[in-house]
Every structure is written in C-alpha cells, then in structure tokens.
mmCIF file of C-alpha atoms in Angstrom:
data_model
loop_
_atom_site.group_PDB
_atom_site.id
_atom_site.type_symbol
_atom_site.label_atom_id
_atom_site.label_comp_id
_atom_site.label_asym_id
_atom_site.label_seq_id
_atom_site.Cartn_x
_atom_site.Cartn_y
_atom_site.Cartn_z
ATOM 1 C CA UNK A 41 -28.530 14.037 -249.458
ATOM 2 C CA UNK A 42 -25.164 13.473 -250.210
ATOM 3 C CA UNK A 43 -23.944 15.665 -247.095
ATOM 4 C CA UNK A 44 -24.274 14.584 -243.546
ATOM 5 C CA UNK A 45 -26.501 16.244 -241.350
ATOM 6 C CA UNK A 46 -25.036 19.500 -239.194
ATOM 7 C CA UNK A 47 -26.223 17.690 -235.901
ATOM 8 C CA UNK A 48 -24.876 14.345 -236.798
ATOM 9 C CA UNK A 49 -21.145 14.863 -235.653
ATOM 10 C CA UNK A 50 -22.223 16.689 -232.472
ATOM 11 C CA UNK A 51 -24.779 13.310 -231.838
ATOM 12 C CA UNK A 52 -21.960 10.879 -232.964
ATOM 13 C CA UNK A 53 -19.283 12.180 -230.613
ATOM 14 C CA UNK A 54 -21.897 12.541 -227.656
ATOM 15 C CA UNK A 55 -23.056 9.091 -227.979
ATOM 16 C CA UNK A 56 -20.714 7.452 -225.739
ATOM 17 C CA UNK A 57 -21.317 3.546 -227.080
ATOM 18 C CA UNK A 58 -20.459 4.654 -230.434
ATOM 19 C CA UNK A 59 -17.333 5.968 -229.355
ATOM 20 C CA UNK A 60 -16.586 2.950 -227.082
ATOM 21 C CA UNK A 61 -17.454 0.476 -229.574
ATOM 22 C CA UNK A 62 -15.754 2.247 -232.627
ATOM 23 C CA UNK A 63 -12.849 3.675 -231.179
ATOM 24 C CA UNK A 64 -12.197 1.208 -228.813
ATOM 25 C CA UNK A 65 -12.044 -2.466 -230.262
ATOM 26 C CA UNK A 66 -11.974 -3.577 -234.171
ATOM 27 C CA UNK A 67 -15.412 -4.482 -234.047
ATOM 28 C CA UNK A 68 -18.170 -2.518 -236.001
ATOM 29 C CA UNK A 69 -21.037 -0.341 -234.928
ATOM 30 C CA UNK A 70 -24.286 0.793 -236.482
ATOM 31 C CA UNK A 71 -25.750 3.892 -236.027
ATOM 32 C CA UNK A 72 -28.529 5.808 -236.865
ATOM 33 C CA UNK A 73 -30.555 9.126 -235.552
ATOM 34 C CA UNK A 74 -33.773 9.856 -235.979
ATOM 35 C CA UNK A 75 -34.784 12.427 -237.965
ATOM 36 C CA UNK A 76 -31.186 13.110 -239.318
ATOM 37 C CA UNK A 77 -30.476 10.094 -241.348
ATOM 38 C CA UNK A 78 -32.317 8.053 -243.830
ATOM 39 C CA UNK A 79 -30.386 4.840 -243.491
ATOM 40 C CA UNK A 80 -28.351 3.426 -240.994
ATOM 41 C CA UNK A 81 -24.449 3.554 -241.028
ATOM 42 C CA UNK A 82 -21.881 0.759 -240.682
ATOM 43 C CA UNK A 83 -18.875 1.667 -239.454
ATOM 44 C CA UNK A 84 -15.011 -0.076 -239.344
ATOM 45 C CA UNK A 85 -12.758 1.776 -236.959
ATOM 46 C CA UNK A 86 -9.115 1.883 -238.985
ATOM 47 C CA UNK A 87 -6.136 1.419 -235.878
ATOM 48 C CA UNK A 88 -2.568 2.135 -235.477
ATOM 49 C CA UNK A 89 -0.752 1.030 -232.431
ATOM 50 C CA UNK A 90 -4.616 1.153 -230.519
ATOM 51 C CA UNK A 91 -4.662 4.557 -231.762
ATOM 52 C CA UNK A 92 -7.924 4.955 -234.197
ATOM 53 C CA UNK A 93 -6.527 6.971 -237.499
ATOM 54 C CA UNK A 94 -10.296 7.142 -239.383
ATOM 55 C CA UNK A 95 -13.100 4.981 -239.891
ATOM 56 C CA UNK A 96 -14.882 3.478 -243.369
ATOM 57 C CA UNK A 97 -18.479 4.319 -243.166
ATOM 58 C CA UNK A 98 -20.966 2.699 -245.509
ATOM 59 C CA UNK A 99 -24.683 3.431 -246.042
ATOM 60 C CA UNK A 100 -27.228 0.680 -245.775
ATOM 61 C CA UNK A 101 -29.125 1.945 -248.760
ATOM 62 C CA UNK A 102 -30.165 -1.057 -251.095
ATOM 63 C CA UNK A 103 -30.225 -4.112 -249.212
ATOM 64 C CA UNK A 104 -29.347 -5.337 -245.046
ATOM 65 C CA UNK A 105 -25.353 -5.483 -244.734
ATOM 66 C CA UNK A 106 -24.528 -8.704 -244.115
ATOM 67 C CA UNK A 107 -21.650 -10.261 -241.979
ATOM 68 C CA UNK A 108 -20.179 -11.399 -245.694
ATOM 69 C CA UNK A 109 -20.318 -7.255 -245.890
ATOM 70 C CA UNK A 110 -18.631 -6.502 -242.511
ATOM 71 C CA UNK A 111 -15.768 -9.060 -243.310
ATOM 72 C CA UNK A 112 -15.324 -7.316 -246.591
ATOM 73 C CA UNK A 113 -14.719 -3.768 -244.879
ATOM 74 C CA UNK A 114 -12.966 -4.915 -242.329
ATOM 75 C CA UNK A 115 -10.272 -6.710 -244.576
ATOM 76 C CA UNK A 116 -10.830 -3.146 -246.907
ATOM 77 C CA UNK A 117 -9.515 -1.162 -243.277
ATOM 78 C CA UNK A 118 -6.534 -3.393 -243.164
ATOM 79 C CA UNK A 119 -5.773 -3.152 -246.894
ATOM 80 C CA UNK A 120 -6.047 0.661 -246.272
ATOM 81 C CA UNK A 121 -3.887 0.912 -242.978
ATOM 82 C CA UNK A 122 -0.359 0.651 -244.681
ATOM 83 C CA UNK A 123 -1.764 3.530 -247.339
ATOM 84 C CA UNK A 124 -2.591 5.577 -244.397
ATOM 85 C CA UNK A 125 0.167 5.599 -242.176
ATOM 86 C CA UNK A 126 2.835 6.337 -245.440
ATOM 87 C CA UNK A 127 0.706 9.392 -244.692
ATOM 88 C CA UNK A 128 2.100 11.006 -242.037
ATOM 89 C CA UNK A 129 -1.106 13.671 -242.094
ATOM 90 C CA UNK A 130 -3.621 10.346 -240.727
ATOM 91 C CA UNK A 131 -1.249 10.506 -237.998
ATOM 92 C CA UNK A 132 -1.060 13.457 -237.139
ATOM 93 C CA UNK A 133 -3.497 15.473 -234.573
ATOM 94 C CA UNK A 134 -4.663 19.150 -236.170
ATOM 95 C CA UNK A 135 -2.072 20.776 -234.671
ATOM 96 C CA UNK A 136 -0.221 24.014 -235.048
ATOM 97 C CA UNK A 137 3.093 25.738 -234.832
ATOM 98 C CA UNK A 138 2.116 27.105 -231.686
ATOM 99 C CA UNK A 139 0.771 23.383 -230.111
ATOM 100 C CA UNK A 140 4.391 22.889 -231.250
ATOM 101 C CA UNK A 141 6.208 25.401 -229.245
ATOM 102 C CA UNK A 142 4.162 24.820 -226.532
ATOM 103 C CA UNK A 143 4.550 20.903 -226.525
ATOM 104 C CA UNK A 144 8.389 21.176 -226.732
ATOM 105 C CA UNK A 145 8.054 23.547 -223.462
ATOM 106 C CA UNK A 146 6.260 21.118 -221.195
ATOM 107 C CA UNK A 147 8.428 18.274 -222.482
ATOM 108 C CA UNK A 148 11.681 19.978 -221.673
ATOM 109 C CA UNK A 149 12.591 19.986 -218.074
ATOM 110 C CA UNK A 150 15.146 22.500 -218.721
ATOM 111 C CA UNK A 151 14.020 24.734 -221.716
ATOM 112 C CA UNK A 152 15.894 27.507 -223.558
ATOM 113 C CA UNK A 153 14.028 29.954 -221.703
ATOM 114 C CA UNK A 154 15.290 32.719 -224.519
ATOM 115 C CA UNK A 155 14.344 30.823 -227.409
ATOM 116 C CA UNK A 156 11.486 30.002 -226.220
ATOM 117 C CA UNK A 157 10.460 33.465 -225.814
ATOM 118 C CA UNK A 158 11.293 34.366 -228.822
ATOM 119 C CA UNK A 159 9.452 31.714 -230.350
ATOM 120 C CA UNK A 160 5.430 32.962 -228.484
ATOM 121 C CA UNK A 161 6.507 36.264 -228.880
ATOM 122 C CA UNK A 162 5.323 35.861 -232.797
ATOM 123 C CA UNK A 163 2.565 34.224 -231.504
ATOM 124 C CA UNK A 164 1.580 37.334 -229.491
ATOM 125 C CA UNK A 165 1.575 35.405 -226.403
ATOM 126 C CA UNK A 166 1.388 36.822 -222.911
ATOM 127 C CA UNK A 167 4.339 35.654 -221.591
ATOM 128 C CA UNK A 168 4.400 36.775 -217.796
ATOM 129 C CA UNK A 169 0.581 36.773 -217.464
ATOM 130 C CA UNK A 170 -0.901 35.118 -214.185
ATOM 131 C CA UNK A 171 -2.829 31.342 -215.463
ATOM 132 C CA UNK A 172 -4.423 28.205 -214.590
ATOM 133 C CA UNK A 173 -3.427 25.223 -216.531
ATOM 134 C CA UNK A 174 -6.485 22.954 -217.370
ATOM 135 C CA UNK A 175 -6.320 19.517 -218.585
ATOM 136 C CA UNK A 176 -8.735 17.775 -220.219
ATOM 137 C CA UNK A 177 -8.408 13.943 -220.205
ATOM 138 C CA UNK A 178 -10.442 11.443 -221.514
ATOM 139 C CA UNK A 179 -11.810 8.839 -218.716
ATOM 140 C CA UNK A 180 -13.066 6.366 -221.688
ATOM 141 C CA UNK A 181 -9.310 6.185 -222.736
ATOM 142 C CA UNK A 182 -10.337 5.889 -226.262
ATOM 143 C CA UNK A 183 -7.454 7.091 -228.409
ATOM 144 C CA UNK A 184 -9.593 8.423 -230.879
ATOM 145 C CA UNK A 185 -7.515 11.048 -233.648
ATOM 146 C CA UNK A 186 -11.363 12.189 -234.227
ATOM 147 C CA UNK A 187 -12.418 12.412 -230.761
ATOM 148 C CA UNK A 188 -9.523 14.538 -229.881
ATOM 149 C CA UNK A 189 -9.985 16.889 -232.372
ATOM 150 C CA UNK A 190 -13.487 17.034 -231.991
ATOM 151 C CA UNK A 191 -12.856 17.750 -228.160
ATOM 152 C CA UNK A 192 -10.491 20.230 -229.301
ATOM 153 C CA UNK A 193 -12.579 22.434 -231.069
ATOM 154 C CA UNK A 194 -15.859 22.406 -228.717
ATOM 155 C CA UNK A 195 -12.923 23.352 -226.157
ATOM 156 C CA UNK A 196 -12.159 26.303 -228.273
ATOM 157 C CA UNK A 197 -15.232 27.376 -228.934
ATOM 158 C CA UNK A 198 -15.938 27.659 -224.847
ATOM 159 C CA UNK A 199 -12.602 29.649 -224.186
ATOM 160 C CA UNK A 200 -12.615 31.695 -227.477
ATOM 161 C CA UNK A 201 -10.392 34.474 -225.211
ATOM 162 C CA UNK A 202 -7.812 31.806 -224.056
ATOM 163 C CA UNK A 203 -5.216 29.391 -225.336
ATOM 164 C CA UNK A 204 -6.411 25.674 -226.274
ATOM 165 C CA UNK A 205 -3.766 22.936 -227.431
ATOM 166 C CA UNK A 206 -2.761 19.276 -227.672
ATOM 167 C CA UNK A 207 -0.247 17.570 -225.684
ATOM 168 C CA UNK A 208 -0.205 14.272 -225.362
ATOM 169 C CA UNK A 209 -3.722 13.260 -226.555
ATOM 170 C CA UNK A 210 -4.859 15.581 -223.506
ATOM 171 C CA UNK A 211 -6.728 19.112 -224.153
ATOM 172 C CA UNK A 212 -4.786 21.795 -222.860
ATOM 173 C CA UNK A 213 -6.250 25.420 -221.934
ATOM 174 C CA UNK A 214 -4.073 27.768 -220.958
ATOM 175 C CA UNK A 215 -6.837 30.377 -219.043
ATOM 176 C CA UNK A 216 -6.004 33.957 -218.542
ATOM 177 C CA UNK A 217 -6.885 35.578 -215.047
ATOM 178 C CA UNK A 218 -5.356 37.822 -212.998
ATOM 179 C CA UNK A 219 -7.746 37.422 -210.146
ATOM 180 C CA UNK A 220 -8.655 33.845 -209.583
ATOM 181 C CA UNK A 221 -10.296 30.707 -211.254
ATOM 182 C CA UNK A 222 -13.389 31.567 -209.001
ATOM 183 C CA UNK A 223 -14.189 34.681 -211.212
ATOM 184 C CA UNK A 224 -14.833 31.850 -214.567
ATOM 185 C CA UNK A 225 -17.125 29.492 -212.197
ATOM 186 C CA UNK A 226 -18.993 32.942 -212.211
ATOM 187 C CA UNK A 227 -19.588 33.204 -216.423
ATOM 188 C CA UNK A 228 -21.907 31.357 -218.137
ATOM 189 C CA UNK A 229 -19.456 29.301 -219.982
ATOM 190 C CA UNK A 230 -19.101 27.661 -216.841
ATOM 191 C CA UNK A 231 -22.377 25.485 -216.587
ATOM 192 C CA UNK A 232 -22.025 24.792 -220.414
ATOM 193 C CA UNK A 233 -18.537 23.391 -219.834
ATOM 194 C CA UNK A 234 -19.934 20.975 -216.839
ATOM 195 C CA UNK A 235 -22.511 19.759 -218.662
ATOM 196 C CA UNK A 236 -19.798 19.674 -221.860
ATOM 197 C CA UNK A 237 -17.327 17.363 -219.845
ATOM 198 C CA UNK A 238 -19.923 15.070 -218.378
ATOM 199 C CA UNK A 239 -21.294 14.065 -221.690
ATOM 200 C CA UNK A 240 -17.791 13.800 -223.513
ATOM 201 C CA UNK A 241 -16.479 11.748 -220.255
ATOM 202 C CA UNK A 242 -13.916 14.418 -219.890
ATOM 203 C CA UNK A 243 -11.976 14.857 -216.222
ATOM 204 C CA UNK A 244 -10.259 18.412 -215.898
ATOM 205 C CA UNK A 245 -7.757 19.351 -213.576
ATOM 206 C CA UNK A 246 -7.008 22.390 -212.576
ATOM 207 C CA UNK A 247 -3.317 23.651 -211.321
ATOM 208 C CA UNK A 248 -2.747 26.229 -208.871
ATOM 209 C CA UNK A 249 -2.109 30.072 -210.152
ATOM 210 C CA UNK A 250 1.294 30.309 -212.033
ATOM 211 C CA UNK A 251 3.551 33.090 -213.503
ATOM 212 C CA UNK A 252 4.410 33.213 -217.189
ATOM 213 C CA UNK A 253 5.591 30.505 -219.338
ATOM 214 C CA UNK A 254 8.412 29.148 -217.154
ATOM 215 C CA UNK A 255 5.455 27.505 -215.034
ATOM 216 C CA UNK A 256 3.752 25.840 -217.792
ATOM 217 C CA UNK A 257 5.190 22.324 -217.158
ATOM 218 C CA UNK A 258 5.021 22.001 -213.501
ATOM 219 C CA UNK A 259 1.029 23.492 -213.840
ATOM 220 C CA UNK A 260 1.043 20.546 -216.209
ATOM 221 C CA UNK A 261 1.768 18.096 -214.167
ATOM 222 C CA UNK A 262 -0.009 19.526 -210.719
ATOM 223 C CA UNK A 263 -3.308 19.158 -213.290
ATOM 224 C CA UNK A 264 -2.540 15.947 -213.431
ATOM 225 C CA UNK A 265 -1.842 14.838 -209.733
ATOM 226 C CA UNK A 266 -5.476 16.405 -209.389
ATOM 227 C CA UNK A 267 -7.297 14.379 -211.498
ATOM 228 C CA UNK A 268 -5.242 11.255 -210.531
ATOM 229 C CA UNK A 269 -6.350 11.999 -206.843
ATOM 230 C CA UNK A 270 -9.639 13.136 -207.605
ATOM 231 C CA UNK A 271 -10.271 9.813 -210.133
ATOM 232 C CA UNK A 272 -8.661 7.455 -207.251
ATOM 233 C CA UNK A 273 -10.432 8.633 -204.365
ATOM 234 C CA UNK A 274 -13.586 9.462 -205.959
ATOM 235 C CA UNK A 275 -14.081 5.660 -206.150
ATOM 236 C CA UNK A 276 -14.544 5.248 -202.483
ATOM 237 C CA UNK A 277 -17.321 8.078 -202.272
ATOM 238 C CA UNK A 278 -18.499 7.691 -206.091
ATOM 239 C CA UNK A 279 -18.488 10.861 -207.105
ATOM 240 C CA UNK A 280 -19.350 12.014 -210.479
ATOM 241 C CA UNK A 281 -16.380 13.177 -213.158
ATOM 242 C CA UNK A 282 -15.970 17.184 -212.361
ATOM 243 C CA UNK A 283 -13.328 19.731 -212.551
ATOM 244 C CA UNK A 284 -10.632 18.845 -209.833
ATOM 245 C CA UNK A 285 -8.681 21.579 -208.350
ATOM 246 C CA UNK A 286 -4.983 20.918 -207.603
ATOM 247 C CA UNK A 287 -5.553 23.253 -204.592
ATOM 248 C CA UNK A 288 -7.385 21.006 -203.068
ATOM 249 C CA UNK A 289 -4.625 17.945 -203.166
ATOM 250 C CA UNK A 290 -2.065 19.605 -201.979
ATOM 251 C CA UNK A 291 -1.878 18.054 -198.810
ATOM 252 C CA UNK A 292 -2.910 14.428 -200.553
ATOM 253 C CA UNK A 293 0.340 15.125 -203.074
ATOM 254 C CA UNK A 294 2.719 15.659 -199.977
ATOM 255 C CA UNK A 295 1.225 12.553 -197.967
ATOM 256 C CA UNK A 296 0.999 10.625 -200.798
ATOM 257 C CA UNK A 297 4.884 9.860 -200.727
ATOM 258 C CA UNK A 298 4.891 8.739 -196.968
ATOM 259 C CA UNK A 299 2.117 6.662 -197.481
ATOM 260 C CA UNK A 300 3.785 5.133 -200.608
ATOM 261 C CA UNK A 301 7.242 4.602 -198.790
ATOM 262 C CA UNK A 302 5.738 3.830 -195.454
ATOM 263 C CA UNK A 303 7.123 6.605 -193.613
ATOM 264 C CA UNK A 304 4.077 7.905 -191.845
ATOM 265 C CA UNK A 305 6.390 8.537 -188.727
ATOM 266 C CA UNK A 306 7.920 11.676 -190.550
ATOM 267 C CA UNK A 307 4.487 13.334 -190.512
ATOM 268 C CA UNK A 308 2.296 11.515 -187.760
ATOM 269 C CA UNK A 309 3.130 11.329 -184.245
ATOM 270 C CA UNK A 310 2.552 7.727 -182.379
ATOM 271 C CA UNK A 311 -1.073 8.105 -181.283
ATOM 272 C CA UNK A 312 -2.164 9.070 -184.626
ATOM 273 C CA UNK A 313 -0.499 6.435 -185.904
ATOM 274 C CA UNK A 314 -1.800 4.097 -182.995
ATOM 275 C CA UNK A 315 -5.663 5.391 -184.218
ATOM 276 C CA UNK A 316 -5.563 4.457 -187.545
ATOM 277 C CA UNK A 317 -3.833 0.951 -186.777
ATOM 278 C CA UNK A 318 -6.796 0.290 -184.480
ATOM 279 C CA UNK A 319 -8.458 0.853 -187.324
ATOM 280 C CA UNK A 320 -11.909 1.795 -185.337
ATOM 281 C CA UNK A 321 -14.062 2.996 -188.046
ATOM 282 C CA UNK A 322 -16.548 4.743 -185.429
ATOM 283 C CA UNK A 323 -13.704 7.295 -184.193
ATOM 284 C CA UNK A 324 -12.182 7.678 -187.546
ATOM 285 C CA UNK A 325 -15.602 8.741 -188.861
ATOM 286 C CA UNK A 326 -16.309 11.059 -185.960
ATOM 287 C CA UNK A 327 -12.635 12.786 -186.470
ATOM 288 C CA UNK A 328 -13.108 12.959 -190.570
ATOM 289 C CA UNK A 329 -17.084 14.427 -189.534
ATOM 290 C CA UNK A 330 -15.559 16.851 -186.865
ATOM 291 C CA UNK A 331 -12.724 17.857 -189.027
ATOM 292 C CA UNK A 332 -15.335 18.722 -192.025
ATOM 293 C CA UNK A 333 -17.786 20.076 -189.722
ATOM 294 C CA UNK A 334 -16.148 22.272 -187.198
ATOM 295 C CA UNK A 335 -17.466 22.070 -183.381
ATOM 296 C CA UNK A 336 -20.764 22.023 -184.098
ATOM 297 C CA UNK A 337 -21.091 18.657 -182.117
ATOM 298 C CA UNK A 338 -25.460 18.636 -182.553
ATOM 299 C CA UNK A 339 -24.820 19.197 -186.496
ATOM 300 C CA UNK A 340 -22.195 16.406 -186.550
ATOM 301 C CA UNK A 341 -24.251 13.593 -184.272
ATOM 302 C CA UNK A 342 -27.123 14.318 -186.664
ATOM 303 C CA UNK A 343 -24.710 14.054 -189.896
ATOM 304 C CA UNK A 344 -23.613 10.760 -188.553
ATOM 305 C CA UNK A 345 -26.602 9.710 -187.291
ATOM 306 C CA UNK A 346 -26.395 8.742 -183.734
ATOM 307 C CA UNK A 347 -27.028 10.257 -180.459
ATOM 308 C CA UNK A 348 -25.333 13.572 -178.710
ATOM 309 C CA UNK A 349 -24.127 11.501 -175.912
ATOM 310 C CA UNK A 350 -22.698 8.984 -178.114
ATOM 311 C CA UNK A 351 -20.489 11.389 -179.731
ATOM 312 C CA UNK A 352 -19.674 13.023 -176.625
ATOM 313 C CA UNK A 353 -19.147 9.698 -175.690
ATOM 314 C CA UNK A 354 -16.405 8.535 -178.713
ATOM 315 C CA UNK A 355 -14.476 12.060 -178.428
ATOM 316 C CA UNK A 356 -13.530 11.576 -174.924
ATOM 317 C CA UNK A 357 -12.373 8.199 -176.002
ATOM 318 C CA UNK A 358 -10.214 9.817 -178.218
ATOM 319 C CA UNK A 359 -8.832 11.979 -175.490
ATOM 320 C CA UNK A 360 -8.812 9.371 -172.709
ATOM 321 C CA UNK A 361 -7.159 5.873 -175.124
ATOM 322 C CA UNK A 362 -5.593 7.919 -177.429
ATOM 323 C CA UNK A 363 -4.438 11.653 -175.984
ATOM 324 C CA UNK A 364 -6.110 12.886 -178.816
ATOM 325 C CA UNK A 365 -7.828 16.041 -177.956
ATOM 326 C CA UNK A 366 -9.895 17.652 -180.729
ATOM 327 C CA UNK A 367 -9.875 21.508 -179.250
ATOM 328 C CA UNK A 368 -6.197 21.731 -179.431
ATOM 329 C CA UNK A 369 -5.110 23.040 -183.226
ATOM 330 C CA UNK A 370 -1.933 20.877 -183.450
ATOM 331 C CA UNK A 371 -3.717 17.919 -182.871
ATOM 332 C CA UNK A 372 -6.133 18.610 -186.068
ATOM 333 C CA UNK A 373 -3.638 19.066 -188.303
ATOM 334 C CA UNK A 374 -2.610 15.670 -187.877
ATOM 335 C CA UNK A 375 -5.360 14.066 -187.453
ATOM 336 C CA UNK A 376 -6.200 15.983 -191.428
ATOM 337 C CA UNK A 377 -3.052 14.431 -192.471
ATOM 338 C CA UNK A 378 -4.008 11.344 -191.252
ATOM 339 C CA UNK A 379 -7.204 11.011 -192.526
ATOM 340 C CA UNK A 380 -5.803 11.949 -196.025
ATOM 341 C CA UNK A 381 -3.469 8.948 -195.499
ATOM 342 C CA UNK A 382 -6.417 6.611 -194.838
ATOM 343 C CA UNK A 383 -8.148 7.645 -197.982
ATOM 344 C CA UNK A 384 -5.081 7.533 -200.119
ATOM 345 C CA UNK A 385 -4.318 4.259 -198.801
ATOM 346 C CA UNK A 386 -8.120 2.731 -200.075
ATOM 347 C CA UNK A 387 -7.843 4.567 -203.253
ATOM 348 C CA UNK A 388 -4.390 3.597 -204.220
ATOM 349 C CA UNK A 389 -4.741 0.139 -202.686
ATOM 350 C CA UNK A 390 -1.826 1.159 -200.941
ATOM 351 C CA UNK A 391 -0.233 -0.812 -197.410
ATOM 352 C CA UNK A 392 -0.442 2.117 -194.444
ATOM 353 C CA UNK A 393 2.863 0.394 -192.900
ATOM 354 C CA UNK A 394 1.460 0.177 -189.522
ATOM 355 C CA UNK A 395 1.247 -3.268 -188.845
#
C-alpha cells in the first residue's frame, strides 16, 4: 500500500536472524510477515568499516528475484556507498546536542567541570542528583546505525522521566532515584524492560549509586565491568542475558587484578591458596554451597545432593588438612575471595598462579 505496515519495524528489529544476517555479513535476507506484507522483501545491507549505514530493500512483486537480481543490488549498494558516506548524516547516529555534551564528559578523564556545567544547565539537567548509570550493549555485536536507533527510542519510551543517550554504539540511561534502583524493579516498566532486553539481545549493567555529573564516567565504566563479569562468568553456569548489577562485582573487580597478575598471596593466606591448588572439586563445592547457604548444613547436603554425614564428613577435612574452619568469620571472607578467584579464573581462561 505504498507505506509499510506500523508492526513491521517493531517485527523486523525483534527478529533476531534478520538482524544477524543483514547487519552482520554482506549477504542478503528475505523477509516476510504474515498478515503485514503482501510480498516478500529482499534486502542488501550497505557497510562502512563493518558498520551497517542503510539497507536497499526491493519488493518481490512481478516475478521471483533471481541471483542475476541479488548481484545487481548488491553491486547497486557498492555504487551507493561512496554517495553515502560524502554524507556525513548516513554516518551519523540520531544524536543531539545534549548526547554531545554528555559524550565529551565520559570521554574526558579530566573535564572542565565549569563548562561543563554550564553547558546541562541549558539542558535543565539535574546536576547533583543521586543516579544509576545503565548501559545497554548489544550481545549480537551487530553494528547496526538502525538497530541503535531503534534501541534508542524503545529505551526512551520505557524511561520517558529519565535521560537516554548514545555513547559509543551503547544505550545510555541516566535513571533518577534518590532512594535506590530496588524502588524501579518495583514499577511496571520493569517486567516490560526484561522481556524488552531479552528479545533485542541487550545486556545492561548497572553502576553503583553516584553523585551528580562528576560521576558519570567512572558509573560508565563500573556498568561495564558488570556486564563483562556477568557475560564471562555466566558461561560457566549459563545463565540467561539480564540486568547485571555492578554491586554485585565488586569483590570480582578487586580480585580480578590478582588473579590477572598472579598475586593471589596479597589477598589469600597459604591454606586457601593450598585448597584451590588441590583443586578438590568436592570441598570447593561444599565451601561455595556453605558460603551461599549459611549453616544450614541439612539444606546444603540436600542442595548438593549427598548424605549429612558426608558433609559433616568433607568440612572437618577442611578443618583437619587444611585449618580451614568454616565457623570462624575471617576464614569466610577468604574463602569468598577465593572462590571468586576460581570462577574468574574459568571465565577469563585465566592461569590461578599456583602451580
């Protein structure tokens, strides 16, 4: 009808082998929905350094395209990529002067805080307002102009009260509260957005509370470290893609370093360290069950599924081989640190050092 069906976008951008296929290689893809198109579409995704710019779309409307047709189109999208990019608007995100602004603040370590100011101040920003930086990045890694802007908006339209930009082909919401991130897991914008990142691949992290603008960049990059740990580490337990809160990597950001350097001494005393190089996956489950579980020994020989003696058993090993006793506070600590270290070590592929 000469207009594309309202729906059509919305099913395009959800359909994640569309946006694999045509967003992600120079090959074409065909699509077609039920009930909101009367002939299938060819697409030909247009590229600039592996970023996608735009897309020819044809109509199958006369006759079957042929592979005569796809070789003309695709020659057509190189013919038009030196027209497009003399445009700097095709290569360009939809952004504003206030993605601007906000862009030049996380990229600066040391920003004119003044100026800067100055500058949100026309914006009517709240500039000393308690937030939570979320980020939004794409776990397809399609570098999609479309996509992001797409993402963008839907973003925009869940946190119509708070800030939403682009920086760095990530979404970034800058949310208002005073209180704490808990009280938005409470709204009913919160199952939408759930539901919203699971079928646009999306992984959000979350950074911990912060105080006005001078905190943007470091809440930045703590969203970050969360969904870097959350994406690594999930692989080992399988976990599907959810919003990852920095607050919970804390202590996997400050081991992280050790483990990477090998200096697990600095944090770990010897038997620890003797544990893990034993490397006896029975009592390294049992601590990492007790450590979740409390002292609730009946709960934790049924979560790991073997007998109450057995686990009474495998803790006094711990005590007797390795002076580990798990009533005495200090000793959990590092035995939480440790277990961190383990995990870090399969999901970064990392070398504990302890050999």
């Amino acid at each position: 009808n000469n207009r594309p069906h309202p729906e059509y976008s919305l099913k395009y951008n959800k359909s994640r082998e569309n946006r694999l296929i045509a967003e992600s290689s120079y090959n074409h893809v065909i699509t077609f929905f039920e009930g909101l198109m009367n002939h299938r579409e060819i697409a030909i995704p247009i590229k600039h350094i592996d970023f996608s710019i735009g897309r020819i779309c044809v109509l199958e409307v006369n006759r079957d395209i042929t592979q005569s047709d796809i070789h003309i189109l695709k020659t057509l999208a190189k013919m038009m990529y030196p027209l497009m990019i003399s445009d700097k608007k095709f290569l360009n995100l939809e952004t504003s002067r206030f993605d601007y602004v906000l862009s030049d603040l996380m990229n600066n370590p040391k920003p004119n805080m003044l100026l800067m100011r100055k500058k949100l101040s026309n914006f009517k920003f709240d500039l000393d307002s308690n937030m939570y930086l979320l980020c939004l990045c794409d776990l397809d890694n399609i570098n999609s102009k479309s996509k992001v802007n797409y993402v963008k908006q839907m973003v925009q339209g869940i946190f119509e009260k708070h800030y939403v930009f682009v920086f760095d082909k990530n979404i970034i919401v800058l949310y208002n509260n005073k209180n704490s991130f808990d009280y938005f897991k409470k709204c009913k914008e919160y199952e939408e957005f759930l539901e919203f990142i699971k079928n646009y691949t999306l992984s959000v992290g979350v950074s911990k509370l912060f105080d006005g603008i001078s905190g943007i960049r470091n809440a930045y990059f703590e969203s970050l470290s969360a969904i870097n740990f959350a994406n690594r580490l999930n692989c080992i337990y399988s976990k599907e893609p959810s919003i990852n809160f920095y607050d919970d990597y804390v202590l996997h950001d400050l081991v992280y370093d050790f483990v990477a350097k090998k200096k697990l001494h600095y944090i770990l005393d010897s038997t620890i360290i003797n544990l893990l190089a034993d490397n006896n996956t029975n009592l390294i489950s049992t601590v990492k069950c007790y450590l979740d579980c409390g002292e609730n020994l009946n709960f934790i020989s049924d979560k790991l599924g073997i007998h109450y003696n057995t686990l009474k058993y495998r803790i006094n090993k711990l005590k007797t081989k390795y002076f580990i006793d798990l009533k005495n506070p200090d000793s959990l600590v590092k035995l939480k640190l440790a277990i961190i270290a383990l995990e870090i070590s399969k999901g970064y592929d990392l070398d504990l050092g302890l050999n």
